[in-house]
Amino acid sequence: MERYEANREARTVILDRLRTALDDRPKPPPVRRAYRRERPAGLDVVGRFAERVADYEATVLRVYDAQDLLSAASDLLREAGVSRLAVPTGSRLAWLTRLGVELVVDSPPLDNDALGEIDAVATGCALAIAETGTIVLDTGPDQGRRALTLLPDYHLCVVRADQVVGTVPEAVARLNPRRPQTWISGPSATSDIELERVEGVHGPRTLHVLLTG
Amino acid sequence: MTTSVRREPTFVGMPPFPEAAHAELANDVQRANLRAATHTIRAKRDAVVAEVPDWELLRRAGEAIKDDVLAGLPGYLERLEVAVRAAGGVVHWARDAAEANTIVVAIARAKGVDEVVKVKSMATEEIELNNALARAGIHAWETDLAQLIVQLGEDLPSHILVPAIHRNRAEIREIFVREMGRFGRPAPERLSDEPGALAAAARRHLREKFLRAKVAVSGGNFAIADTGTVCVVESEGNGRMCLTLPETLITVLGVEKLLPTWSDLEVFLQLLPRSATGERMNPYTSMWTGVTPGDGPQEFHLILLDNGRSDVLADPVGRQALRCIRCSACLNVCPVYERTGGHAYGSVYPGPIGAILTPQLRGIAAHRVDAQTASLPFASSLCGACFDACPVRIDIPEVLVHLRAQLVDGERGPRDRAEEVGMKAVRWAFEKPWRIGFAQHVAGVGGRFARHGVIGRVPLPKRFTGPVSAWFADRDAPAPPAESFRSWYKRTDGGQEE
Ligand code: SF4
């Protein structure tokens, strides 16, 4: 392919230029990773996570048993006026069928237009980070593909207490770069107009988090 | 060394910094917006940085990781290429803007599209991709709210992170009402100028474009050499839309954007959000590695862009500018930027980072540059606030002084003019008490210098006399007593009488 050939030449030239530019053989000092990698001792990570998520104006509810979970979820969905709820494939979110909303399973995959017409989506997560109030999705079992948590206007995310890590380094160490990831910290937001924060631009405008266990 | 013609001819016809600065200073709206904006972000940034006890260690790690990347850049790029290919992506190399644009246009044509959606990216602005696409009959829809405002207003961005910072809500409302209908879904008739309503209008206007688009173009904040993973950090979700919905994704990445390993992200995902928007974490960060069957774009093109970066790398002092992660913290603390705004810098990279990066990208080390470019290294009071704020510890004052010396030494620019106009720019920004109101903020040029240990390192060409030597001589003295910039400036009539 012609374009590919031209490309090869550019590649050679760029790499040559860069090598020439480094003729002085800079020897940077070694990277010292003396910063904190683990959570501070004694930190209640789950409590901290809840606090930090709430700082982003996202609702976070802590529930301790299955009964709690059901009633909290149905309260949240009712308040948000959700009637159709998209869910990823798999059985871990099967309990949602007991909420009285219509579940739409993403199998076969819904097309984008159809997905955009659904009010809400519910998922689990890969892990969560206490210090930054972040939820990480990596398209694992109860999370679905990326578009699923993007087009509906409301996202209910269930986080198990044992999924919460303390710090960003702890999270990075546990994640697999081969999986597409979405790190979510509060609802989408912009401060582009006079720096006034507006919640909800293109992603889900509402993020509710249920913290279990 | 190989020097091709790879100018960065953005903002055509822009006057040199001082003239532009003068004009911009006359714009009251902009000045008020800018001041409010930079001060707000600054306060937020300071608060979230203060809660990180190991911030300095993170900065040092960030600096060291980036220096390691730069020192081994050719090898890291080759590794990245292998990893991206192994994950199903296609890697292209572009020596300059024209080459990068040609590749994007060719891919879009091959897909048969007449439009692409875009995530805000400095690299694509630097290469003026939108113009190149337009010439090929392809619309590029900017999807970042501020970029949309800039694009619809036929305007120029003025800040790295909040490009429409120079517009207030009433102006934005007017632009939306007037322009949206020309390009897609119009704004509602009774649109208010409340930011929430304006954002909602943008959501509706852009949604149909996201759902329809077959090709998206993005930049990237980081790319991991080991794994081929690319990372985009954003707030609004327009990035996720572009990175997830279209069938084909094209990412234009400056060659310096690499990180060696996946775990290096643990440093940068702490440094960037806190420095940029003053948040513990930005709302959305997307990461992908090549293509993932059944999820997201099934065709991924990564364009590795040189466009002057290899020239920057060749300068042992100047190369630290390539550590930049485009957080814009240096803009927000810069007293000159606060007064002149971003447009005065005449480049896609405004503020302190622009003052050191743009001249280098335009080849100041190798050949003469135009008056506008030559004036940039003088667009600073050297107060050092930018260095303190920089998450990767770029010593911007050091590079500024180095570039000034290059200009003078190598006769790389219309030097008299550059020097004189540069100084005038700073004077315009500072001379009037009503413009300043913070004289002490910039206190003690000499003191700051001494602290950074720069004084003895200014290479002073002996043969220069007059304004040029005066400018340097003041700094070459053994640690001058702390004196505010304004008083120094006043006393010496802008360095003319020292
Ligand atoms: S120079 Fe430093 S502070 Fe300025 S944008 Fe780049 S990384 Fe941020």
mmCIF file with all atom_site columns, N, CA and C in Angstrom, chain B residues 76-98:
data_model
loop_
_atom_site.group_PDB
_atom_site.id
_atom_site.type_symbol
_atom_site.label_atom_id
_atom_site.label_alt_id
_atom_site.label_comp_id
_atom_site.label_asym_id
_atom_site.label_entity_id
_atom_site.label_seq_id
_atom_site.pdbx_PDB_ins_code
_atom_site.Cartn_x
_atom_site.Cartn_y
_atom_site.Cartn_z
_atom_site.occupancy
_atom_site.B_iso_or_equiv
_atom_site.pdbx_formal_charge
_atom_site.auth_seq_id
_atom_site.auth_comp_id
_atom_site.auth_asym_id
_atom_site.auth_atom_id
_atom_site.pdbx_PDB_model_num
ATOM 1  N N  . TYR B 1 76 ? 11.258 3.659  23.090 1.00 0.00 ? 76 TYR B N  1
ATOM 2  C CA . TYR B 1 76 ? 9.901  3.586  23.633 1.00 0.00 ? 76 TYR B CA 1
ATOM 3  C C  . TYR B 1 76 ? 8.852  3.656  22.512 1.00 0.00 ? 76 TYR B C  1
ATOM 4  N N  . LEU B 1 77 ? 9.130  4.495  21.507 1.00 0.00 ? 77 LEU B N  1
ATOM 5  C CA . LEU B 1 77 ? 8.176  4.592  20.395 1.00 0.00 ? 77 LEU B CA 1
ATOM 6  C C  . LEU B 1 77 ? 8.078  3.273  19.645 1.00 0.00 ? 77 LEU B C  1
ATOM 7  N N  . GLU B 1 78 ? 9.218  2.637  19.456 1.00 0.00 ? 78 GLU B N  1
ATOM 8  C CA . GLU B 1 78 ? 9.189  1.340  18.767 1.00 0.00 ? 78 GLU B CA 1
ATOM 9  C C  . GLU B 1 78 ? 8.398  0.314  19.575 1.00 0.00 ? 78 GLU B C  1
ATOM 10 N N  . ARG B 1 79 ? 8.570  0.371  20.890 1.00 0.00 ? 79 ARG B N  1
ATOM 11 C CA . ARG B 1 79 ? 7.812  -0.554 21.739 1.00 0.00 ? 79 ARG B CA 1
ATOM 12 C C  . ARG B 1 79 ? 6.317  -0.298 21.637 1.00 0.00 ? 79 ARG B C  1
ATOM 13 N N  . LEU B 1 80 ? 5.972  0.994  21.682 1.00 0.00 ? 80 LEU B N  1
ATOM 14 C CA . LEU B 1 80 ? 4.556  1.351  21.570 1.00 0.00 ? 80 LEU B CA 1
ATOM 15 C C  . LEU B 1 80 ? 3.974  0.833  20.262 1.00 0.00 ? 80 LEU B C  1
ATOM 16 N N  . GLU B 1 81 ? 4.724  1.015  19.198 1.00 0.00 ? 81 GLU B N  1
ATOM 17 C CA . GLU B 1 81 ? 4.250  0.584  17.891 1.00 0.00 ? 81 GLU B CA 1
ATOM 18 C C  . GLU B 1 81 ? 3.964  -0.922 17.881 1.00 0.00 ? 81 GLU B C  1
ATOM 19 N N  . VAL B 1 82 ? 4.885  -1.679 18.407 1.00 0.00 ? 82 VAL B N  1
ATOM 20 C CA . VAL B 1 82 ? 4.710  -3.135 18.456 1.00 0.00 ? 82 VAL B CA 1
ATOM 21 C C  . VAL B 1 82 ? 3.450  -3.492 19.260 1.00 0.00 ? 82 VAL B C  1
ATOM 22 N N  . ALA B 1 83 ? 3.298  -2.847 20.417 1.00 0.00 ? 83 ALA B N  1
ATOM 23 C CA . ALA B 1 83 ? 2.175  -3.182 21.295 1.00 0.00 ? 83 ALA B CA 1
ATOM 24 C C  . ALA B 1 83 ? 0.835  -2.812 20.663 1.00 0.00 ? 83 ALA B C  1
ATOM 25 N N  . VAL B 1 84 ? 0.775  -1.641 20.020 1.00 0.00 ? 84 VAL B N  1
ATOM 26 C CA . VAL B 1 84 ? -0.489 -1.215 19.417 1.00 0.00 ? 84 VAL B CA 1
ATOM 27 C C  . VAL B 1 84 ? -0.864 -2.150 18.265 1.00 0.00 ? 84 VAL B C  1
ATOM 28 N N  . ARG B 1 85 ? 0.128  -2.504 17.477 1.00 0.00 ? 85 ARG B N  1
ATOM 29 C CA . ARG B 1 85 ? -0.136 -3.433 16.372 1.00 0.00 ? 85 ARG B CA 1
ATOM 30 C C  . ARG B 1 85 ? -0.605 -4.780 16.880 1.00 0.00 ? 85 ARG B C  1
ATOM 31 N N  . ALA B 1 86 ? 0.058  -5.266 17.924 1.00 0.00 ? 86 ALA B N  1
ATOM 32 C CA . ALA B 1 86 ? -0.309 -6.577 18.470 1.00 0.00 ? 86 ALA B CA 1
ATOM 33 C C  . ALA B 1 86 ? -1.755 -6.566 18.950 1.00 0.00 ? 86 ALA B C  1
ATOM 34 N N  . ALA B 1 87 ? -2.238 -5.389 19.353 1.00 0.00 ? 87 ALA B N  1
ATOM 35 C CA . ALA B 1 87 ? -3.607 -5.295 19.857 1.00 0.00 ? 87 ALA B CA 1
ATOM 36 C C  . ALA B 1 87 ? -4.590 -4.920 18.744 1.00 0.00 ? 87 ALA B C  1
ATOM 37 N N  . GLY B 1 88 ? -4.131 -4.969 17.510 1.00 0.00 ? 88 GLY B N  1
ATOM 38 C CA . GLY B 1 88 ? -5.055 -4.757 16.398 1.00 0.00 ? 88 GLY B CA 1
ATOM 39 C C  . GLY B 1 88 ? -5.138 -3.337 15.883 1.00 0.00 ? 88 GLY B C  1
ATOM 40 N N  . GLY B 1 89 ? -4.270 -2.443 16.354 1.00 0.00 ? 89 GLY B N  1
ATOM 41 C CA . GLY B 1 89 ? -4.274 -1.067 15.876 1.00 0.00 ? 89 GLY B CA 1
ATOM 42 C C  . GLY B 1 89 ? -3.307 -0.879 14.718 1.00 0.00 ? 89 GLY B C  1
ATOM 43 N N  . VAL B 1 90 ? -3.442 0.259  14.028 1.00 0.00 ? 90 VAL B N  1
ATOM 44 C CA . VAL B 1 90 ? -2.543 0.606  12.933 1.00 0.00 ? 90 VAL B CA 1
ATOM 45 C C  . VAL B 1 90 ? -1.738 1.820  13.388 1.00 0.00 ? 90 VAL B C  1
ATOM 46 N N  . VAL B 1 91 ? -0.419 1.791  13.172 1.00 0.00 ? 91 VAL B N  1
ATOM 47 C CA . VAL B 1 91 ? 0.414  2.910  13.613 1.00 0.00 ? 91 VAL B CA 1
ATOM 48 C C  . VAL B 1 91 ? 0.966  3.661  12.405 1.00 0.00 ? 91 VAL B C  1
ATOM 49 N N  . HIS B 1 92 ? 0.801  4.971  12.420 1.00 0.00 ? 92 HIS B N  1
ATOM 50 C CA . HIS B 1 92 ? 1.324  5.834  11.359 1.00 0.00 ? 92 HIS B CA 1
ATOM 51 C C  . HIS B 1 92 ? 2.331  6.799  11.970 1.00 0.00 ? 92 HIS B C  1
ATOM 52 N N  . TRP B 1 93 ? 3.236  7.273  11.151 1.00 0.00 ? 93 TRP B N  1
ATOM 53 C CA . TRP B 1 93 ? 4.228  8.253  11.614 1.00 0.00 ? 93 TRP B CA 1
ATOM 54 C C  . TRP B 1 93 ? 4.107  9.495  10.754 1.00 0.00 ? 93 TRP B C  1
ATOM 55 N N  . ALA B 1 94 ? 4.137  10.668 11.381 1.00 0.00 ? 94 ALA B N  1
ATOM 56 C CA . ALA B 1 94 ? 4.003  11.913 10.633 1.00 0.00 ? 94 ALA B CA 1
ATOM 57 C C  . ALA B 1 94 ? 5.125  12.857 11.012 1.00 0.00 ? 94 ALA B C  1
ATOM 58 N N  . ARG B 1 95 ? 5.927  13.241 10.022 1.00 0.00 ? 95 ARG B N  1
ATOM 59 C CA . ARG B 1 95 ? 7.038  14.148 10.281 1.00 0.00 ? 95 ARG B CA 1
ATOM 60 C C  . ARG B 1 95 ? 6.549  15.548 10.628 1.00 0.00 ? 95 ARG B C  1
ATOM 61 N N  . ASP B 1 96 ? 5.467  15.952 10.009 1.00 0.00 ? 96 ASP B N  1
ATOM 62 C CA . ASP B 1 96 ? 5.006  17.317 10.213 1.00 0.00 ? 96 ASP B CA 1
ATOM 63 C C  . ASP B 1 96 ? 3.486  17.369 10.112 1.00 0.00 ? 96 ASP B C  1
ATOM 64 N N  . ALA B 1 97 ? 2.957  18.581 10.259 1.00 0.00 ? 97 ALA B N  1
ATOM 65 C CA . ALA B 1 97 ? 1.514  18.767 10.262 1.00 0.00 ? 97 ALA B CA 1
ATOM 66 C C  . ALA B 1 97 ? 0.892  18.257 8.963  1.00 0.00 ? 97 ALA B C  1
ATOM 67 N N  . ALA B 1 98 ? 1.517  18.604 7.842  1.00 0.00 ? 98 ALA B N  1
ATOM 68 C CA . ALA B 1 98 ? 0.930  18.240 6.552  1.00 0.00 ? 98 ALA B CA 1
ATOM 69 C C  . ALA B 1 98 ? 0.801  16.728 6.427  1.00 0.00 ? 98 ALA B C  1
#
